[in-house]
CSV table of C-alpha atoms and ligand atoms in Angstrom, one decimal:
chain,number,residue,atom,x,y,z
J,1,UNK,CA,105.0,140.9,56.2
J,2,UNK,CA,103.1,141.9,59.3
J,3,UNK,CA,99.8,140.1,59.7
J,4,UNK,CA,97.2,139.2,62.3
J,5,UNK,CA,97.7,135.6,63.2
J,6,UNK,CA,96.1,133.2,65.7
J,7,UNK,CA,98.1,129.9,66.0
J,8,UNK,CA,96.9,126.9,68.0
J,9,UNK,CA,99.5,124.7,69.6
J,10,UNK,CA,97.9,121.4,70.5
J,11,UNK,CA,101.1,120.1,72.1
J,12,UNK,CA,101.0,116.4,72.9
J,13,UNK,CA,97.2,116.1,73.1
J,14,UNK,CA,94.5,114.1,71.3
J,15,UNK,CA,94.5,110.6,69.8
J,16,UNK,CA,93.8,110.3,66.1
J,17,UNK,CA,90.0,110.1,66.5
J,18,UNK,CA,89.9,112.9,69.0
J,19,UNK,CA,92.0,115.0,66.8
J,20,UNK,CA,89.7,114.3,63.9
J,21,UNK,CA,86.7,115.5,66.0
J,22,UNK,CA,88.4,118.6,67.2
J,23,UNK,CA,89.8,119.4,63.7
J,24,UNK,CA,86.3,119.5,62.2
J,25,UNK,CA,84.7,121.2,65.2
J,26,UNK,CA,87.1,124.1,64.4
J,27,UNK,CA,87.4,123.8,60.6
J,28,UNK,CA,83.7,123.6,59.7
J,29,UNK,CA,82.7,126.9,61.5
J,30,UNK,CA,86.0,128.5,60.5
J,31,UNK,CA,85.1,128.0,56.8
J,32,UNK,CA,82.0,130.2,57.3
J,33,UNK,CA,83.7,133.0,59.1
J,34,UNK,CA,84.7,136.2,57.5
J,35,UNK,CA,88.2,136.4,58.9
J,36,UNK,CA,89.3,139.6,57.1
J,37,UNK,CA,93.0,139.6,57.1
J,38,UNK,CA,93.4,137.2,60.1
J,39,UNK,CA,95.3,134.1,59.4
J,40,UNK,CA,94.7,130.9,61.4
J,41,UNK,CA,97.4,128.2,61.9
J,42,UNK,CA,96.8,124.9,63.5
J,43,UNK,CA,99.8,123.0,64.9
J,44,UNK,CA,98.6,119.5,65.8
J,45,UNK,CA,100.9,116.5,66.6
J,46,UNK,CA,102.8,116.2,63.3
J,47,UNK,CA,101.7,112.5,63.0
J,48,UNK,CA,98.3,113.8,61.9
J,49,UNK,CA,99.6,116.4,59.4
J,50,UNK,CA,98.0,114.9,56.3
J,51,UNK,CA,94.5,114.9,57.9
J,52,UNK,CA,95.0,118.6,58.5
J,53,UNK,CA,96.6,119.7,55.2
J,54,UNK,CA,94.0,117.8,53.2
J,55,UNK,CA,91.3,120.2,54.4
J,56,UNK,CA,93.3,123.3,55.4
J,57,UNK,CA,93.0,125.4,52.2
J,58,UNK,CA,89.2,125.0,51.8
J,59,UNK,CA,88.7,125.7,55.5
J,60,UNK,CA,90.7,128.9,55.8
J,61,UNK,CA,93.7,127.7,57.9
J,62,UNK,CA,97.3,126.7,57.5
J,63,UNK,CA,99.2,123.8,59.1
J,64,UNK,CA,102.2,124.1,61.4
J,65,UNK,CA,104.4,121.6,63.1
J,66,UNK,CA,105.6,121.9,66.7
J,67,UNK,CA,109.2,120.9,66.2
J,68,UNK,CA,111.8,119.8,63.6
J,69,UNK,CA,115.3,118.6,63.6
J,70,UNK,CA,118.3,120.9,63.3
J,71,UNK,CA,119.9,118.4,61.0
J,72,UNK,CA,119.2,118.0,57.3
J,73,UNK,CA,118.8,114.3,57.1
J,74,UNK,CA,120.4,111.0,58.1
J,75,UNK,CA,121.0,108.8,61.2
J,76,UNK,CA,118.9,110.7,63.8
J,77,UNK,CA,116.5,108.2,65.0
J,78,UNK,CA,113.1,109.6,65.9
J,79,UNK,CA,113.7,113.0,64.3
J,80,UNK,CA,111.7,114.7,61.6
J,81,UNK,CA,113.4,117.0,59.1
J,82,UNK,CA,112.2,120.3,57.7
J,83,UNK,CA,112.3,118.8,54.2
J,84,UNK,CA,109.9,116.1,55.4
J,85,UNK,CA,107.6,118.7,56.8
J,86,UNK,CA,107.7,120.6,53.6
J,87,UNK,CA,106.9,117.4,51.6
J,88,UNK,CA,103.7,117.1,53.8
J,89,UNK,CA,102.6,120.7,52.8
J,90,UNK,CA,103.4,122.1,56.3
J,91,UNK,CA,104.0,125.9,56.1
J,92,UNK,CA,104.9,126.8,59.6
J,93,UNK,CA,106.9,125.3,62.5
J,94,UNK,CA,107.2,126.3,66.1
J,95,UNK,CA,110.9,126.7,67.2
J,96,UNK,CA,112.2,127.3,70.7
J,97,UNK,CA,109.1,126.7,72.7
J,98,UNK,CA,110.0,127.0,76.4
J,99,UNK,CA,108.9,123.3,76.9
J,100,UNK,CA,111.4,122.2,74.3
J,101,UNK,CA,114.1,124.5,75.8
J,102,UNK,CA,113.4,123.1,79.3
J,103,UNK,CA,112.5,119.4,78.9
J,104,UNK,CA,114.6,118.6,75.8
J,105,UNK,CA,117.6,120.9,76.6
J,106,UNK,CA,117.3,122.8,73.3
J,107,UNK,CA,119.9,125.6,73.3
J,108,UNK,CA,120.3,128.6,71.1
J,109,UNK,CA,122.7,126.9,68.8
J,110,UNK,CA,120.2,124.1,68.1
J,111,UNK,CA,117.4,126.6,67.7
J,112,UNK,CA,119.4,128.7,65.2
J,113,UNK,CA,120.0,125.4,63.3
J,114,UNK,CA,116.3,124.6,63.2
J,115,UNK,CA,115.5,128.1,62.0
J,116,UNK,CA,118.0,127.7,59.2
J,117,UNK,CA,116.7,124.2,58.2
J,118,UNK,CA,113.1,125.6,58.1
J,119,UNK,CA,114.0,128.6,56.0
J,120,UNK,CA,116.1,126.4,53.6
J,121,UNK,CA,112.9,124.5,53.1
J,122,UNK,CA,110.6,127.5,52.7
J,123,UNK,CA,108.8,126.9,56.0
J,124,UNK,CA,108.2,129.9,58.3
J,125,UNK,CA,109.6,129.5,61.8
J,126,UNK,CA,107.3,130.6,64.6
J,127,UNK,CA,110.1,131.5,67.0
J,128,UNK,CA,109.3,131.6,70.7
J,129,UNK,CA,111.1,133.6,73.4
J,130,UNK,CA,110.3,134.5,77.0
J,131,UNK,CA,111.6,134.7,80.5
J,132,UNK,CA,110.9,132.5,83.5
J,133,UNK,CA,109.4,134.0,86.7
J,134,UNK,CA,112.7,134.3,88.6
J,135,UNK,CA,114.2,136.2,85.6
J,136,UNK,CA,111.2,138.6,85.6
J,137,UNK,CA,111.4,139.1,89.4
J,138,UNK,CA,115.1,139.8,89.1
J,139,UNK,CA,114.3,142.4,86.4
J,140,UNK,CA,116.2,140.4,83.8
J,141,UNK,CA,113.3,139.8,81.4
J,142,UNK,CA,114.5,142.2,78.7
J,143,UNK,CA,118.0,140.9,78.8
J,144,UNK,CA,116.9,137.2,78.6
J,145,UNK,CA,114.5,137.8,75.6
J,146,UNK,CA,117.1,139.9,73.9
J,147,UNK,CA,119.7,137.2,74.2
J,148,UNK,CA,117.3,134.5,72.9
J,149,UNK,CA,116.6,136.7,69.8
J,150,UNK,CA,120.2,137.5,69.2
J,151,UNK,CA,121.3,133.9,69.5
J,152,UNK,CA,118.4,132.2,67.8
J,153,UNK,CA,117.4,134.6,65.1
J,154,UNK,CA,119.6,137.6,64.5
J,155,UNK,CA,122.1,135.8,62.4
J,156,UNK,CA,119.5,135.9,59.6
J,157,UNK,CA,119.5,138.4,56.7
J,158,UNK,CA,116.6,140.9,56.6
J,159,UNK,CA,115.0,138.9,53.8
J,160,UNK,CA,115.1,135.8,55.8
J,161,UNK,CA,113.7,137.5,58.9
J,162,UNK,CA,110.8,138.5,56.8
J,163,UNK,CA,109.6,134.9,56.8
J,164,UNK,CA,109.8,134.5,60.6
J,165,UNK,CA,107.0,135.0,63.1
J,166,UNK,CA,108.1,135.8,66.7
J,167,UNK,CA,106.0,134.7,69.7
J,168,UNK,CA,106.7,136.3,73.1
J,169,UNK,CA,105.6,133.7,75.7
J,170,UNK,CA,106.5,134.6,79.3
J,171,UNK,CA,107.1,131.1,80.7
J,172,UNK,CA,105.3,131.9,83.9
J,173,UNK,CA,102.1,132.5,81.9
J,174,UNK,CA,102.2,129.3,79.9
J,175,UNK,CA,99.5,126.9,81.0
J,176,UNK,CA,99.2,128.6,84.4
J,177,UNK,CA,96.1,130.8,83.9
J,178,UNK,CA,98.3,133.8,84.8
J,179,UNK,CA,98.3,136.0,81.7
J,180,UNK,CA,100.8,138.9,81.3
J,181,UNK,CA,99.0,142.2,81.9
J,182,UNK,CA,98.4,144.2,78.7
J,183,UNK,CA,101.1,146.6,79.9
J,184,UNK,CA,103.6,143.8,80.4
J,185,UNK,CA,102.8,142.4,76.9
J,186,UNK,CA,102.9,145.7,75.1
J,187,UNK,CA,106.2,146.7,76.8
J,188,UNK,CA,107.9,143.5,75.8
J,189,UNK,CA,106.5,143.5,72.3
J,190,UNK,CA,107.7,147.1,71.8
J,191,UNK,CA,111.1,146.1,73.2
J,192,UNK,CA,111.4,143.2,70.7
J,193,UNK,CA,110.4,145.5,67.9
J,194,UNK,CA,113.1,148.1,69.0
J,195,UNK,CA,115.7,145.3,69.0
J,196,UNK,CA,114.8,144.4,65.4
J,197,UNK,CA,114.9,148.1,64.4
J,198,UNK,CA,118.4,148.4,65.9
J,199,UNK,CA,119.8,145.2,64.4
J,200,UNK,CA,118.0,145.7,61.0
J,201,UNK,CA,115.9,148.8,60.5
J,202,UNK,CA,112.6,150.4,61.5
J,203,UNK,CA,110.8,149.3,58.4
J,204,UNK,CA,111.7,145.6,59.0
J,205,UNK,CA,110.7,146.0,62.7
J,206,UNK,CA,107.4,147.4,61.7
J,207,UNK,CA,106.8,144.6,59.3
J,208,UNK,CA,107.5,141.8,61.8
J,209,UNK,CA,104.6,139.8,63.2
J,210,UNK,CA,104.9,139.4,67.0
J,211,UNK,CA,102.4,137.1,68.7
J,212,UNK,CA,101.7,136.9,72.4
J,213,UNK,CA,101.4,133.4,74.1
J,214,UNK,CA,100.7,132.3,77.7
J,215,UNK,CA,97.2,131.7,79.0
J,216,UNK,CA,95.6,133.7,76.2
J,217,UNK,CA,92.0,132.8,76.1
J,218,UNK,CA,88.5,133.7,74.8
J,219,UNK,CA,88.1,136.3,77.5
J,220,UNK,CA,91.4,138.2,77.3
J,221,UNK,CA,92.3,137.9,73.6
J,222,UNK,CA,90.5,141.0,72.5
J,223,UNK,CA,92.3,143.2,75.0
J,224,UNK,CA,95.7,141.7,74.1
J,225,UNK,CA,95.2,141.8,70.4
J,226,UNK,CA,94.2,145.4,70.5
J,227,UNK,CA,97.7,146.4,71.8
J,228,UNK,CA,99.8,148.4,69.3
J,229,UNK,CA,102.6,145.8,69.1
J,230,UNK,CA,100.7,142.6,69.6
J,231,UNK,CA,99.7,141.0,66.3
J,232,UNK,CA,97.8,137.9,67.6
J,233,UNK,CA,98.4,134.9,69.7
J,234,UNK,CA,100.0,131.5,70.1
J,235,UNK,CA,97.3,129.6,72.0
J,236,UNK,CA,97.9,126.4,73.9
J,237,UNK,CA,95.1,125.2,76.3
J,238,UNK,CA,92.3,127.2,74.7
J,239,UNK,CA,93.1,125.9,71.2
J,240,UNK,CA,91.9,122.5,72.4
J,241,UNK,CA,88.3,123.9,72.9
J,242,UNK,CA,86.7,124.6,69.6
J,243,UNK,CA,84.4,127.3,70.8
J,244,UNK,CA,87.1,129.1,72.7
J,245,UNK,CA,89.5,129.0,69.8
J,246,UNK,CA,86.9,130.3,67.4
J,247,UNK,CA,86.2,133.2,69.7
J,248,UNK,CA,89.9,134.0,69.9
J,249,UNK,CA,90.2,133.9,66.1
J,250,UNK,CA,87.5,136.6,66.0
J,251,UNK,CA,89.1,138.8,68.6
J,252,UNK,CA,90.8,141.4,66.4
L,301,PGA,P1,98.8,128.2,77.0
L,301,PGA,O1,100.1,127.7,76.1
L,301,PGA,O2,97.9,129.0,76.1
L,301,PGA,O3,98.2,126.9,77.4
L,301,PGA,O4,99.3,129.0,78.1
L,301,PGA,C1,100.7,128.6,75.2
L,301,PGA,C2,101.9,127.9,74.6
L,301,PGA,O5,102.5,127.1,75.2
L,301,PGA,O6,102.2,128.2,73.4
């Protein structure tokens, strides 16, 4: 179902006490806001999941993880399974973030496996796609994003896809302060929707939630979220500043 969503990706930031402070700096005001139909998801380091899920419902947000294993269970030292996330009341999980693709060599096959594990455990994948700068400059951005979607997501049935959120995150915009222009964001989001329409149908395409990510902040969120095919944002740096994140949440 298509919704307005703002998701905060804390990445590998904040110790336990710092996370506690930031959580309540966001959660207390959030509880008092009239969010309409906007949904807020916080994706902290998964180690702190319980601290977040304990207060999520009464404070108007859901909890997401930043990663999970593509394996079901067993001898995979250091890994965390989708079933474990589910058992900690986690409802969402980021998959295919460009940092995981780049630094941890995650390929499409692994990402499709993670998507499957998550759906098997009734967790909604937040599937990231996006091109690097050289690909955009070479005019290959549509091809690259299309391939990421075909290889990582389009093996799903229509019913399964209904539980997936897509995030378009141009890699050159992540953490750089260089946001995609509204025209660039709208063009890619419309393209992603057209691919879904071709592979599935128009109704499913219209029902899919597609977020923008990459230097989205308190100043530019309103303009981006107003775009026809942009349904919210996946926020990195600005999700670590309570005031900024709360402004973004109110940018629809
Ligand atoms: P950023 O990160 O907002 O700091 O650019 C976005 C992301 O990586 O999801």
